[in-house]
Coordinates of C-alpha atoms and ligand atoms in Angstrom, one line a residue:
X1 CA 0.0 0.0 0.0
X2 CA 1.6 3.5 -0.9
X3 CA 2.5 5.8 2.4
X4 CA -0.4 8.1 1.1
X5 CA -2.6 5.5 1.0
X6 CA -1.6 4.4 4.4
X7 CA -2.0 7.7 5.9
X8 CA -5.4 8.8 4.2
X9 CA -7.0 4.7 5.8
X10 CA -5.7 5.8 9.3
X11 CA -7.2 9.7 8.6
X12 CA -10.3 8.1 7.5
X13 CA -11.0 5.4 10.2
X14 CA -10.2 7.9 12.9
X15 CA -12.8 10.6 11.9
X16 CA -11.6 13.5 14.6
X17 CA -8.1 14.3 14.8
X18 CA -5.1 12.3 14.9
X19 CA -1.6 13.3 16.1
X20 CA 1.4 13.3 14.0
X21 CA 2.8 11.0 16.4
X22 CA 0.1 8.4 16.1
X23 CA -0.2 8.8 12.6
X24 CA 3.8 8.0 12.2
X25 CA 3.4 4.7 14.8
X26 CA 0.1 3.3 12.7
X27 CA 2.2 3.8 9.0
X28 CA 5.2 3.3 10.2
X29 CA 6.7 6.2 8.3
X30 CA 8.8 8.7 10.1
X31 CA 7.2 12.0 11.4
X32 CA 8.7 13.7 8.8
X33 CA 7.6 12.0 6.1
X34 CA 4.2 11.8 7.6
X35 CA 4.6 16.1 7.4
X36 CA 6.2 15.5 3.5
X37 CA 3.0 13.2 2.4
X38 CA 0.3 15.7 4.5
X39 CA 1.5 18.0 2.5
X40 CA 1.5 16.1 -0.7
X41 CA -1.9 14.7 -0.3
X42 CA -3.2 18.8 -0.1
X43 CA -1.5 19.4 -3.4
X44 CA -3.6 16.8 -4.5
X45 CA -6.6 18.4 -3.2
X46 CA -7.4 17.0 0.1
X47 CA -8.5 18.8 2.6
X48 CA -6.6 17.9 5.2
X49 CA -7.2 20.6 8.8
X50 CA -4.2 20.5 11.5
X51 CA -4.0 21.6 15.0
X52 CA -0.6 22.6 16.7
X53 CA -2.4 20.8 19.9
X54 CA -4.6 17.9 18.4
X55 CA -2.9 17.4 15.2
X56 CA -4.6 16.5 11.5
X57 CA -7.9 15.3 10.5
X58 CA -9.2 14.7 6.8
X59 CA -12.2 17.1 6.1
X60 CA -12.6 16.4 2.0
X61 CA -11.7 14.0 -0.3
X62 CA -9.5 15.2 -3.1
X63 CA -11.5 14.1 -6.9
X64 CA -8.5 13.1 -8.9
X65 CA -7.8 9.7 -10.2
X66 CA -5.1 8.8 -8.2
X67 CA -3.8 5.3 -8.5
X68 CA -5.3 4.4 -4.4
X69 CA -8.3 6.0 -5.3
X70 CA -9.3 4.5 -8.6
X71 CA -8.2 0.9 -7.6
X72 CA -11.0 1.2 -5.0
X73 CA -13.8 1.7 -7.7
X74 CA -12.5 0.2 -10.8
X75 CA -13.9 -3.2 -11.8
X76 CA -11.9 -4.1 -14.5
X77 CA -9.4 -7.8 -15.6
X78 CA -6.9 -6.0 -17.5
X79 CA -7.4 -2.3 -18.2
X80 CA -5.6 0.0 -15.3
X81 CA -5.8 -3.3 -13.0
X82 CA -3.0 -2.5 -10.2
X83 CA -1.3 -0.6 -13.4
X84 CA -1.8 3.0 -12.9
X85 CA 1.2 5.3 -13.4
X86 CA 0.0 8.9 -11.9
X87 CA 2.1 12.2 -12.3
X88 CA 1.2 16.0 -11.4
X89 CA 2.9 16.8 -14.7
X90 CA 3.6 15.1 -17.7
X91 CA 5.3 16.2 -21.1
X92 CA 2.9 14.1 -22.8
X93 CA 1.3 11.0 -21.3
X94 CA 1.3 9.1 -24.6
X95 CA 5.1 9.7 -24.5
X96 CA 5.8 8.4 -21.5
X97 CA 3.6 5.1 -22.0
X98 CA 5.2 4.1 -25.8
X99 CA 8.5 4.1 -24.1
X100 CA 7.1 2.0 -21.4
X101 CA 6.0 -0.6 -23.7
X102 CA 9.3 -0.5 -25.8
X103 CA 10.8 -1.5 -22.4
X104 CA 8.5 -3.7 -20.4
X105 CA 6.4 -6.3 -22.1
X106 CA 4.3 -7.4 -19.6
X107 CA 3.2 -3.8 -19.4
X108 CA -0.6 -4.5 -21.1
X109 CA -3.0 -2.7 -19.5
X110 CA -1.0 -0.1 -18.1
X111 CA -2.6 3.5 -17.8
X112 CA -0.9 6.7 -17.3
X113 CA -2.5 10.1 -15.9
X114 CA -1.1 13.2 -15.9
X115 CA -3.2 16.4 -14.2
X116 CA -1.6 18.4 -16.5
X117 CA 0.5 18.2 -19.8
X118 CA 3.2 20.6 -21.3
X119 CA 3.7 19.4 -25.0
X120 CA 0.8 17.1 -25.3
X121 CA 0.1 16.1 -28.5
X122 CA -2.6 15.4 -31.2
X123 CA -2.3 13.8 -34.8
X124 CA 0.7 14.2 -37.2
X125 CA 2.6 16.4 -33.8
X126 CA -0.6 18.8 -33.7
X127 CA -0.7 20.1 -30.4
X128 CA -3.1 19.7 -27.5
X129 CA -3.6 21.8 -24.9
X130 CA -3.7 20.0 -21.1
X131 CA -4.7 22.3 -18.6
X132 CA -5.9 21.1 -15.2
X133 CA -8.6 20.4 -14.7
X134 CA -9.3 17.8 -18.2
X135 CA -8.7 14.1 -18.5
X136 CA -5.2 13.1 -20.0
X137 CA -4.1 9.7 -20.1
X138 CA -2.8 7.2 -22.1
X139 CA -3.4 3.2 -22.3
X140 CA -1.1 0.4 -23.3
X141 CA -2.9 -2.3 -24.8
X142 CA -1.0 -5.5 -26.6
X143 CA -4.8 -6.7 -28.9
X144 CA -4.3 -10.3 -30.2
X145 CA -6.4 -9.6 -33.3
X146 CA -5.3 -9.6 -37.2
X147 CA -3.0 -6.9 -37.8
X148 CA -6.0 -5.8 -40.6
X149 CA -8.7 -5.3 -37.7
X150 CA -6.3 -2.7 -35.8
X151 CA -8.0 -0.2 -38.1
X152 CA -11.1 -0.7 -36.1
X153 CA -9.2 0.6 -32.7
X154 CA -9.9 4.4 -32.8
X155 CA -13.1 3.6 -33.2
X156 CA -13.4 1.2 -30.4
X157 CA -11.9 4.1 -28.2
X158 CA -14.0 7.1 -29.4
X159 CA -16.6 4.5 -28.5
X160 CA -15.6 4.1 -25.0
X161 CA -15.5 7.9 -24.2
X162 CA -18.6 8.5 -25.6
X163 CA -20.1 6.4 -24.2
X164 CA -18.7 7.8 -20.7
X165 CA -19.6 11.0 -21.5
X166 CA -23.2 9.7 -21.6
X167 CA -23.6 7.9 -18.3
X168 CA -21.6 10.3 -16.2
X169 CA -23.2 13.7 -17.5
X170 CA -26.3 13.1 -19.6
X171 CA -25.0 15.0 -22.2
X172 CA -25.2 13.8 -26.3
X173 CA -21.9 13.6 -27.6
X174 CA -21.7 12.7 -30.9
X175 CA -18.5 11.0 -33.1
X176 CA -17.1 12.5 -36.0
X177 CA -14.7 10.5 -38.1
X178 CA -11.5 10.2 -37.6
X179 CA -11.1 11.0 -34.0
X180 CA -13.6 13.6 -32.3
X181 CA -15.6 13.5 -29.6
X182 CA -18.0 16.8 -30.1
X183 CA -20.8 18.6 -28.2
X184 CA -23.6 20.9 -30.0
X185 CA -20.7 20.9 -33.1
X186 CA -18.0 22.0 -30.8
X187 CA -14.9 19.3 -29.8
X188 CA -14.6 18.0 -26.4
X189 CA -12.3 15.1 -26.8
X190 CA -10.1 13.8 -29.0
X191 CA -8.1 9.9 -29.4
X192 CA -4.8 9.5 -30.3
X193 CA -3.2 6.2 -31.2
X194 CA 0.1 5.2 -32.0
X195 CA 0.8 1.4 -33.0
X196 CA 3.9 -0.8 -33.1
X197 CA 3.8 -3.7 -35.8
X198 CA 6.0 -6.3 -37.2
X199 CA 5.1 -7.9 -40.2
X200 CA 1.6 -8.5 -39.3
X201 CA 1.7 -9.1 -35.8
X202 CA 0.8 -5.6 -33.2
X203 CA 3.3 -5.4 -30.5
X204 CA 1.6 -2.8 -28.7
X205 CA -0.5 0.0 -29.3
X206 CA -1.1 2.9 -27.0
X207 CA -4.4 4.8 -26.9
X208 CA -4.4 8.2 -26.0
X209 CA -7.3 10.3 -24.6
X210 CA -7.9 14.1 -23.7
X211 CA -11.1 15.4 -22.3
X212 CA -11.6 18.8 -21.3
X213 CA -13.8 18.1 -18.4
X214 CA -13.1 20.9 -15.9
X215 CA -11.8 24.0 -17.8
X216 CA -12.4 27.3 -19.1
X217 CA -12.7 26.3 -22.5
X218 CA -12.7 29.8 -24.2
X219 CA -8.6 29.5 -22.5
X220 CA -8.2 26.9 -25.0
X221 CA -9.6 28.4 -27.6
X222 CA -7.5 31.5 -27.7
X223 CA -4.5 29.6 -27.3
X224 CA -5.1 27.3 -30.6
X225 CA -2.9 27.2 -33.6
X226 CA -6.5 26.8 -36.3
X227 CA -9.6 28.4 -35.3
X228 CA -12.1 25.8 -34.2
X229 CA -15.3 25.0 -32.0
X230 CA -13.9 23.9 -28.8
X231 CA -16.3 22.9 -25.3
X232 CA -15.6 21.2 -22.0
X233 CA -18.0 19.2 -19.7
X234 CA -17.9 21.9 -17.3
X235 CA -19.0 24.5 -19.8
X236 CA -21.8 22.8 -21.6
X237 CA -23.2 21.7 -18.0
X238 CA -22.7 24.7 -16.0
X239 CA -21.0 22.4 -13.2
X240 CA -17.9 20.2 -12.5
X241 CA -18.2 16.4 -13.5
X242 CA -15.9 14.1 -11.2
X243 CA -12.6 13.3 -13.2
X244 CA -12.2 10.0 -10.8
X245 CA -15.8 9.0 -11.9
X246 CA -15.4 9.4 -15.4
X247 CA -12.1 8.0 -15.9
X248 CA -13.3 4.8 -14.0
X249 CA -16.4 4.6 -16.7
X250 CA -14.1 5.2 -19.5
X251 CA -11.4 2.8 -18.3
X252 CA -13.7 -0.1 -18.1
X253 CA -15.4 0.8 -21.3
X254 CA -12.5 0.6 -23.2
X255 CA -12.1 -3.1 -21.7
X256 CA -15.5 -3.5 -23.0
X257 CA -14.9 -2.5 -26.4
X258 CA -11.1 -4.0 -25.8
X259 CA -13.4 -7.6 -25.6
X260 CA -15.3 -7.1 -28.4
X261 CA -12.9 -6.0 -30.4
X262 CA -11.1 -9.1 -30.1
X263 CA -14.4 -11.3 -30.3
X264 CA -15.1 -12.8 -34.0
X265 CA -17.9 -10.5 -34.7
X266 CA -16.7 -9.0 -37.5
X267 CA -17.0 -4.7 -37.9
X268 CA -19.3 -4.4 -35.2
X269 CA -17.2 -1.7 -33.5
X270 CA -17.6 0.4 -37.0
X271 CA -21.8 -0.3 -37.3
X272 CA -21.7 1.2 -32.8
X273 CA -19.8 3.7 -33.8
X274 CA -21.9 5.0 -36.9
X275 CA -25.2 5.3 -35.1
X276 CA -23.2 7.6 -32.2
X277 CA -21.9 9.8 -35.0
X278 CA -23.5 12.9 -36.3
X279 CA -21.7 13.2 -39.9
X280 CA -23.6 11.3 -42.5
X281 CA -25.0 13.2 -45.5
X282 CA -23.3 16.6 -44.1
X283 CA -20.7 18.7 -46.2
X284 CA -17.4 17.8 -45.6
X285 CA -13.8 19.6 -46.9
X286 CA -11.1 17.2 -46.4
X287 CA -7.8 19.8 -46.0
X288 CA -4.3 17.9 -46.5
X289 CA -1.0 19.3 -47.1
X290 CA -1.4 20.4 -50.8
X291 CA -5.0 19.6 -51.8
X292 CA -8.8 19.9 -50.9
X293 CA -11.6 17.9 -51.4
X294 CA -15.0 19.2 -51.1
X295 CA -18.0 16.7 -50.9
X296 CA -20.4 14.9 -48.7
X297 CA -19.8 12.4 -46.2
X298 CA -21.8 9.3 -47.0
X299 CA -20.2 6.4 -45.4
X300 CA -17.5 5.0 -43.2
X301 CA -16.3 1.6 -44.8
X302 CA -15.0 -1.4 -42.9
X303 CA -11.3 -0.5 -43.1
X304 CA -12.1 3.0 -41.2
X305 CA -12.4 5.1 -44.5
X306 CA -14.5 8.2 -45.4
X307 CA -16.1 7.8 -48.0
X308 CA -17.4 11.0 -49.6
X309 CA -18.9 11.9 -52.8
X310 CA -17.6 14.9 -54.8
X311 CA -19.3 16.3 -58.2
X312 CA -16.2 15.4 -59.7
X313 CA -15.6 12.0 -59.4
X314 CA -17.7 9.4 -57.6
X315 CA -17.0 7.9 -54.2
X316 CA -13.6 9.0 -52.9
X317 CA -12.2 6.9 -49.9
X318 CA -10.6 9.0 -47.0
X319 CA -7.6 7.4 -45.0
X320 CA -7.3 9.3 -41.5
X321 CA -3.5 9.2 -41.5
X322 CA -2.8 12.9 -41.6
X323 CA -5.7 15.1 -43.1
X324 CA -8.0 17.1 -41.1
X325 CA -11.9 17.4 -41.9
X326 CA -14.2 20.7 -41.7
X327 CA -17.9 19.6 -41.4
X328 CA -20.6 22.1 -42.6
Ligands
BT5_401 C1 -6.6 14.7 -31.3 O1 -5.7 15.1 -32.3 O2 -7.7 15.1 -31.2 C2 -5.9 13.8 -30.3 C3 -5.7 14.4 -29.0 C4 -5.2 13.4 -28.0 C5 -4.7 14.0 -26.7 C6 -4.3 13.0 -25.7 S1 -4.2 13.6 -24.1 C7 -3.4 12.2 -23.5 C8 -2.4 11.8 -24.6 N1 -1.1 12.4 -24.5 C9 -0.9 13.2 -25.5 O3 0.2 13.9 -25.7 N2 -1.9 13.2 -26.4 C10 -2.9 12.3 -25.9 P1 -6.1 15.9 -33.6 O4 -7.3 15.3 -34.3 O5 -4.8 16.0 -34.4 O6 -6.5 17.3 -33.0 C11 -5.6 18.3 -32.7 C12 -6.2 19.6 -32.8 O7 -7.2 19.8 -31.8 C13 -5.3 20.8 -32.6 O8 -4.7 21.1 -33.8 C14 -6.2 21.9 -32.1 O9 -6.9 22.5 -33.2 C15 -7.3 21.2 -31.3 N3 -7.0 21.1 -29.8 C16 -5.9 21.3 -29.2 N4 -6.1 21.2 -27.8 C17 -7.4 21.0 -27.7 C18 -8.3 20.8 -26.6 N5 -7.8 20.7 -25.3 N6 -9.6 20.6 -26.8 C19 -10.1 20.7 -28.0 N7 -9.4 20.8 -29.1 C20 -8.0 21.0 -29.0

């Protein structure tokens, strides 16, 4: 059990207030560290009252998803189970976790949670912005499925966080291909995955996903690269959503989706995912480096592809790798 663990169990079962003395004899850490970890556990937003005379006492619980706290609620086999890697700041979470599973292969399952991010990162090194306050983490997964079905794994996650979204808030977040989680038109998440193949078996592949839950979201808009229609739970709802609770419903959805991703059921993921998504039969423009395609979106085919129809030619199939969509 970690010493913050130990000392928030003795806090709790105590109620009143305990010394630092007792608190050091029931944890056996040193009354120093016992002073060190108090004043960690504020940082992380406990509320945690002290007395020169009587000592401390806990008066709030802190709503992060710290690796003690979420092991209490999550009921998962293999997603985040005893694998939760926690940090106040993080470069970029999905950094972090790729070297991880270069290094350690039993690391399946593994999530990583940073409060807040300082180069974190969307598609093709776009950036995205991590304030406190939003959900960043990123997932290692190692999926025993045909290297052909991997396609179906963005999907699978958007899935997942939608679907979170819904039970924890109410709200009706829609999908639009490749990778956005939207509100009322305006983006709220976004998935990131990076894979590792050879030949045509998937070594690992790391899921990463950031949900402005808690923030001023006009902040991020003013700080973006492109103008576009950004929201956060908080805004759309007028109140604050519980990070712990919502990362606990989006970690074991992904093992949901995870299972059935891996079942036989072929494209199933891809058929969810089209009812939850808002962008059939609108406009689309389809920006990449040197050209634009205007047309409408009409389909999302069984390898992950857009399909859209232009005047100019036909059908036109879409690959997400590195162009970015404006819907009208
Ligand atoms: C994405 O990329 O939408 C994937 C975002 C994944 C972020 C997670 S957080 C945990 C993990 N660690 C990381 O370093 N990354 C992952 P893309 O479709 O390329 O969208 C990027 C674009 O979204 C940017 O160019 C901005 O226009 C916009 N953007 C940046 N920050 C945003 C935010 N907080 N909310 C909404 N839009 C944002």
């Amino acid at each position: 059990m970690p010493e913050e663990e130990r000392l928030l169990s003795v806090l709790r079962r105590q109620k009143g207030y305990v010394s630092g003395r007792t608190l050091a004899q029931e944890t056996g850490i040193s009354k120093n560290g016992v002073l060190k970890r108090i004043r960690l556990l504020r940082q992380y937003g406990y509320c945690i009252e002290s007395s020169p005379k009587m000592g401390y006492r806990l008066a709030g619980e802190a709503d992060l998803p710290l690796p003690w706290e979420l092991a209490k609620v999550l009921d998962t086999l293999v997603v985040g189970k005893d694998k939760i890697i926690y940090r106040h700041t993080a470069e970029s979470t999905q950094n972090l976790a790729i070297s991880l599973a270069e290094k350690d292969p039993s690391s399946e399952g593994t999530v990583i949670i940073a409060e807040q991010q300082t180069s974190g990162r969307g598609r093709v090194n776009r950036k995205w912005l991590s304030p406190k306050g939003g959900i960043w983490l990123s997932i290692i997964l190692r999926p025993m499925i045909p290297a052909s079905k991997i396609t179906e794994l963005p999907f699978a996650a958007a899935l997942a966080v939608c679907d979170s979204i819904k039970k924890a808030t109410r709200l009706n977040p829609r999908l639009r291909w490749p990778n956005d989680i939207m509100i009322e038109g305006k983006k709220v998440a976004g998935i990131l995955i990076d894979i590792s193949m050879e030949a045509e078996r998937i070594n690992y592949a790391v899921i990463g996903i950031g949900i402005n839950v808690n923030v001023d979201s006009s902040a991020i808009s003013s700080n973006l690269e492109t103008h576009i229609e950004v929201t956060s739970l908080s805004d759309e709802l007028g109140h604050k959503t519980s990070i712990l609770g919502l990362t606990k419903e989006i970690l074991e959805q992904l093992e949901y989706y995870h299972v059935q991703l891996k079942s036989d059921v072929p494209h199933t993921i891809i058929e969810q995912w089209k009812r939850s998504s808002d962008i059939f039969n609108r406009k689309v423009e389809v920006i990449h480096n040197d050209w634009t395609i205007e047309g409408v979106a009409v389909d999302v085919n069984n390898d992950g592809s857009l399909l859209v129809r232009t005047d100019v030619c036909n059908n036109i199939k879409v690959v997400a790798s590195d162009v970015r969509v404006k819907y009208y």
